[in-house]
PDB file of C-alpha atoms in Angstrom:
ATOM      1  CA  UNK A 189      11.273  -6.237 -11.053  1.00  0.00           C
ATOM      2  CA  UNK A 190      12.228  -5.827 -14.639  1.00  0.00           C
ATOM      3  CA  UNK A 191       9.900  -4.055 -17.032  1.00  0.00           C
ATOM      4  CA  UNK A 192      10.128  -6.909 -19.483  1.00  0.00           C
ATOM      5  CA  UNK A 193       6.688  -7.808 -20.868  1.00  0.00           C
ATOM      6  CA  UNK A 194       7.180 -11.525 -20.353  1.00  0.00           C
ATOM      7  CA  UNK A 195       8.047 -11.045 -16.677  1.00  0.00           C
ATOM      8  CA  UNK A 196       4.974  -8.857 -16.228  1.00  0.00           C
ATOM      9  CA  UNK A 197       2.712 -11.433 -17.874  1.00  0.00           C
ATOM     10  CA  UNK A 198       4.188 -14.229 -15.765  1.00  0.00           C
ATOM     11  CA  UNK A 199       3.742 -12.161 -12.593  1.00  0.00           C
ATOM     12  CA  UNK A 200       0.098 -11.577 -13.450  1.00  0.00           C
ATOM     13  CA  UNK A 201      -0.452 -15.281 -14.134  1.00  0.00           C
ATOM     14  CA  UNK A 202       1.283 -16.301 -10.881  1.00  0.00           C
ATOM     15  CA  UNK A 203      -0.908 -13.808  -9.038  1.00  0.00           C
ATOM     16  CA  UNK A 204      -4.035 -15.510 -10.412  1.00  0.00           C
ATOM     17  CA  UNK A 205      -2.770 -19.028  -9.722  1.00  0.00           C
ATOM     18  CA  UNK A 206      -1.709 -18.308  -6.139  1.00  0.00           C
ATOM     19  CA  UNK A 207      -4.985 -16.551  -5.321  1.00  0.00           C
ATOM     20  CA  UNK A 208      -6.952 -19.476  -6.730  1.00  0.00           C
ATOM     21  CA  UNK A 209      -4.803 -22.008  -4.862  1.00  0.00           C
ATOM     22  CA  UNK A 210      -5.245 -20.193  -1.551  1.00  0.00           C
ATOM     23  CA  UNK A 211      -8.985 -20.105  -2.063  1.00  0.00           C
ATOM     24  CA  UNK A 212      -9.545 -23.687  -3.212  1.00  0.00           C
ATOM     25  CA  UNK A 213      -6.640 -26.070  -2.598  1.00  0.00           C
ATOM     26  CA  UNK A 214      -4.734 -24.952   0.497  1.00  0.00           C
ATOM     27  CA  UNK A 215      -6.745 -26.246   3.458  1.00  0.00           C
ATOM     28  CA  UNK A 216      -4.382 -25.374   6.308  1.00  0.00           C
ATOM     29  CA  UNK A 217      -6.373 -24.287   9.394  1.00  0.00           C
ATOM     30  CA  UNK A 218      -3.658 -21.740  10.241  1.00  0.00           C
ATOM     31  CA  UNK A 219      -4.341 -19.891   6.992  1.00  0.00           C
ATOM     32  CA  UNK A 220      -6.389 -16.786   7.715  1.00  0.00           C
ATOM     33  CA  UNK A 221      -8.125 -14.446   5.311  1.00  0.00           C
ATOM     34  CA  UNK A 222      -5.185 -13.883   2.945  1.00  0.00           C
ATOM     35  CA  UNK A 223      -5.230 -11.516  -0.021  1.00  0.00           C
ATOM     36  CA  UNK A 224      -2.456 -11.567  -2.618  1.00  0.00           C
ATOM     37  CA  UNK A 225      -1.638  -7.916  -3.313  1.00  0.00           C
ATOM     38  CA  UNK A 226       1.299  -8.073  -5.735  1.00  0.00           C
ATOM     39  CA  UNK A 227       3.700 -10.447  -7.473  1.00  0.00           C
ATOM     40  CA  UNK A 228       7.111  -9.400  -8.747  1.00  0.00           C
ATOM     41  CA  UNK A 229       9.131 -11.663 -11.013  1.00  0.00           C
ATOM     42  CA  UNK A 230      12.818 -11.147 -11.744  1.00  0.00           C
ATOM     43  CA  UNK A 231      13.876 -10.432 -15.317  1.00  0.00           C
ATOM     44  CA  UNK A 232      15.325 -13.926 -15.754  1.00  0.00           C
ATOM     45  CA  UNK A 233      12.010 -15.461 -14.552  1.00  0.00           C
ATOM     46  CA  UNK A 234      13.810 -17.465 -11.858  1.00  0.00           C
ATOM     47  CA  UNK A 235      12.312 -15.929  -8.724  1.00  0.00           C
ATOM     48  CA  UNK A 236       8.891 -14.570  -7.763  1.00  0.00           C
ATOM     49  CA  UNK A 237       8.185 -12.440  -4.695  1.00  0.00           C
ATOM     50  CA  UNK A 238       4.547 -12.707  -3.621  1.00  0.00           C
ATOM     51  CA  UNK A 239       3.180  -9.969  -1.392  1.00  0.00           C
ATOM     52  CA  UNK A 240       0.084 -10.652   0.696  1.00  0.00           C
ATOM     53  CA  UNK A 241      -2.024  -9.148   3.458  1.00  0.00           C
ATOM     54  CA  UNK A 242      -3.864 -10.916   6.259  1.00  0.00           C
ATOM     55  CA  UNK A 243      -7.044  -9.709   7.879  1.00  0.00           C
ATOM     56  CA  UNK A 244      -6.633  -9.991  11.632  1.00  0.00           C
ATOM     57  CA  UNK A 245      -4.142  -9.559  14.416  1.00  0.00           C
ATOM     58  CA  UNK A 246      -0.487 -10.540  14.779  1.00  0.00           C
ATOM     59  CA  UNK A 247      -1.425 -14.115  15.676  1.00  0.00           C
ATOM     60  CA  UNK A 248      -3.391 -14.497  12.424  1.00  0.00           C
ATOM     61  CA  UNK A 249      -0.446 -13.044  10.478  1.00  0.00           C
ATOM     62  CA  UNK A 250       2.016 -15.466  12.088  1.00  0.00           C
ATOM     63  CA  UNK A 251      -0.274 -18.460  11.481  1.00  0.00           C
ATOM     64  CA  UNK A 252      -0.845 -17.458   7.875  1.00  0.00           C
ATOM     65  CA  UNK A 253       2.895 -16.996   7.317  1.00  0.00           C
ATOM     66  CA  UNK A 254       3.532 -20.494   8.646  1.00  0.00           C
ATOM     67  CA  UNK A 255       0.741 -21.951   6.492  1.00  0.00           C
ATOM     68  CA  UNK A 256       2.103 -20.243   3.370  1.00  0.00           C
ATOM     69  CA  UNK A 257       5.610 -21.466   4.124  1.00  0.00           C
ATOM     70  CA  UNK A 258       4.367 -25.041   4.398  1.00  0.00           C
ATOM     71  CA  UNK A 259       2.256 -24.767   1.218  1.00  0.00           C
ATOM     72  CA  UNK A 260       5.000 -23.180  -0.911  1.00  0.00           C
ATOM     73  CA  UNK A 261       5.928 -26.489  -2.570  1.00  0.00           C
ATOM     74  CA  UNK A 262       2.340 -27.302  -3.514  1.00  0.00           C
ATOM     75  CA  UNK A 263       1.788 -23.800  -4.877  1.00  0.00           C
ATOM     76  CA  UNK A 264       5.065 -23.844  -6.819  1.00  0.00           C
ATOM     77  CA  UNK A 265       4.159 -27.188  -8.391  1.00  0.00           C
ATOM     78  CA  UNK A 266       0.832 -25.808  -9.538  1.00  0.00           C
ATOM     79  CA  UNK A 267       2.491 -22.629 -10.865  1.00  0.00           C
ATOM     80  CA  UNK A 268       4.851 -24.822 -12.905  1.00  0.00           C
ATOM     81  CA  UNK A 269       1.987 -26.859 -14.321  1.00  0.00           C
ATOM     82  CA  UNK A 270      -0.191 -23.907 -15.251  1.00  0.00           C
ATOM     83  CA  UNK A 271       2.424 -21.512 -16.606  1.00  0.00           C
ATOM     84  CA  UNK A 272       4.364 -23.920 -18.793  1.00  0.00           C
ATOM     85  CA  UNK A 273       7.697 -22.142 -18.348  1.00  0.00           C
ATOM     86  CA  UNK A 274      10.847 -24.231 -18.676  1.00  0.00           C
ATOM     87  CA  UNK A 275      12.056 -23.466 -15.155  1.00  0.00           C
ATOM     88  CA  UNK A 276       9.440 -22.838 -12.498  1.00  0.00           C
ATOM     89  CA  UNK A 277      10.369 -19.743 -10.484  1.00  0.00           C
ATOM     90  CA  UNK A 278      11.064 -20.088  -6.792  1.00  0.00           C
ATOM     91  CA  UNK A 279       8.361 -18.467  -4.653  1.00  0.00           C
ATOM     92  CA  UNK A 280       8.885 -16.272  -1.625  1.00  0.00           C
ATOM     93  CA  UNK A 281       5.983 -14.887   0.376  1.00  0.00           C
ATOM     94  CA  UNK A 282       6.276 -11.443   1.980  1.00  0.00           C
ATOM     95  CA  UNK A 283       3.784  -9.781   4.315  1.00  0.00           C
ATOM     96  CA  UNK A 284       2.780  -6.535   2.612  1.00  0.00           C
ATOM     97  CA  UNK A 285       3.160  -3.409   4.751  1.00  0.00           C
ATOM     98  CA  UNK A 286       0.784  -1.299   2.657  1.00  0.00           C
ATOM     99  CA  UNK A 287      -2.252  -1.552   5.013  1.00  0.00           C
ATOM    100  CA  UNK A 288      -0.206  -0.503   8.055  1.00  0.00           C
ATOM    101  CA  UNK A 289       1.345   2.367   6.105  1.00  0.00           C
ATOM    102  CA  UNK A 290      -2.071   3.465   4.875  1.00  0.00           C
ATOM    103  CA  UNK A 291      -3.443   3.390   8.425  1.00  0.00           C
ATOM    104  CA  UNK A 292      -0.493   5.460   9.645  1.00  0.00           C
ATOM    105  CA  UNK A 293      -1.019   8.022   6.862  1.00  0.00           C
ATOM    106  CA  UNK A 294      -4.754   8.172   7.559  1.00  0.00           C
ATOM    107  CA  UNK A 295      -4.060   8.838  11.241  1.00  0.00           C
ATOM    108  CA  UNK A 296      -1.587  11.594  10.327  1.00  0.00           C
ATOM    109  CA  UNK A 297      -4.134  13.193   7.963  1.00  0.00           C
ATOM    110  CA  UNK A 298      -6.833  13.045  10.662  1.00  0.00           C
ATOM    111  CA  UNK A 299      -4.474  14.740  13.125  1.00  0.00           C
ATOM    112  CA  UNK A 300      -3.636  17.457  10.571  1.00  0.00           C
ATOM    113  CA  UNK A 301      -7.346  18.053   9.886  1.00  0.00           C
ATOM    114  CA  UNK A 302      -8.033  18.291  13.616  1.00  0.00           C
ATOM    115  CA  UNK A 303      -5.247  20.843  14.067  1.00  0.00           C
ATOM    116  CA  UNK A 304      -6.426  22.848  11.040  1.00  0.00           C
ATOM    117  CA  UNK A 305      -9.939  22.976  12.499  1.00  0.00           C
ATOM    118  CA  UNK A 306      -8.529  24.167  15.816  1.00  0.00           C
ATOM    119  CA  UNK A 307      -6.534  26.936  14.111  1.00  0.00           C
ATOM    120  CA  UNK A 308      -9.605  27.976  12.107  1.00  0.00           C
ATOM    121  CA  UNK A 309     -11.682  28.078  15.307  1.00  0.00           C
ATOM    122  CA  UNK A 310      -9.074  30.294  16.999  1.00  0.00           C
ATOM    123  CA  UNK A 311      -8.852  32.565  13.956  1.00  0.00           C
ATOM    124  CA  UNK A 312     -12.620  33.208  13.830  1.00  0.00           C
ATOM    125  CA  UNK A 313     -12.626  35.794  16.613  1.00  0.00           C
ATOM    126  CA  UNK A 314      -9.099  37.059  16.113  1.00  0.00           C
ATOM    127  CA  UNK A 315      -8.442  40.743  15.603  1.00  0.00           C
ATOM    128  CA  UNK A 316      -5.271  42.129  14.085  1.00  0.00           C
ATOM    129  CA  UNK A 317      -2.684  43.530  16.458  1.00  0.00           C
ATOM    130  CA  UNK A 318      -2.296  47.234  15.809  1.00  0.00           C
ATOM    131  CA  UNK A 319      -4.175  49.072  13.104  1.00  0.00           C
ATOM    132  CA  UNK A 320      -6.718  47.361  10.892  1.00  0.00           C
ATOM    133  CA  UNK A 321      -4.915  48.672   7.789  1.00  0.00           C
ATOM    134  CA  UNK A 322      -1.182  48.705   8.576  1.00  0.00           C
ATOM    135  CA  UNK A 323      -0.032  49.926   5.148  1.00  0.00           C
ATOM    136  CA  UNK A 324       1.025  53.482   4.389  1.00  0.00           C
ATOM    137  CA  UNK A 325      -1.119  55.354   1.943  1.00  0.00           C
ATOM    138  CA  UNK A 326      -0.156  58.478  -0.001  1.00  0.00           C
ATOM    139  CA  UNK A 327      -1.420  61.651   1.560  1.00  0.00           C
ATOM    140  CA  UNK A 328      -4.759  62.675   0.107  1.00  0.00           C
ATOM    141  CA  UNK A 329      -6.037  66.194  -0.533  1.00  0.00           C
ATOM    142  CA  UNK A 330      -8.426  65.943   2.422  1.00  0.00           C
ATOM    143  CA  UNK A 331      -5.545  65.308   4.838  1.00  0.00           C
ATOM    144  CA  UNK A 332      -3.672  68.358   3.493  1.00  0.00           C
ATOM    145  CA  UNK A 333      -6.512  70.701   4.397  1.00  0.00           C
ATOM    146  CA  UNK A 334      -6.398  69.701   8.058  1.00  0.00           C
TER     147      UNK A 334
END
């Protein structure tokens, strides 16, 4: 997405409109608990990518994707009415992979914490191999007398 201020404002407005439409006007029974996570508009304001998440399993995701695909025209019409731009951007819905990535990272962090705890447990009773102080020290006067 471009960093143009107008594209950012339009993306924010589309985000609000789509979320409101999914909550109030789209009554498809296939539509699950959908949350719009991000909207990215191209610099020429001709295309908008809408990222969403669905609470549930793969069946709920597939049903919600089908419901969003069938409601795209209705949502685009409402976006055109409420934004007032000369050319209404085309809308494309994308399932957001952020929750799955976050779950994968959380699992990796839990595994790392578990391994760190295991290493700490093993190190509690560990004794150094060899001398306790392995460094050479200069000869002291007491050692010379012996």
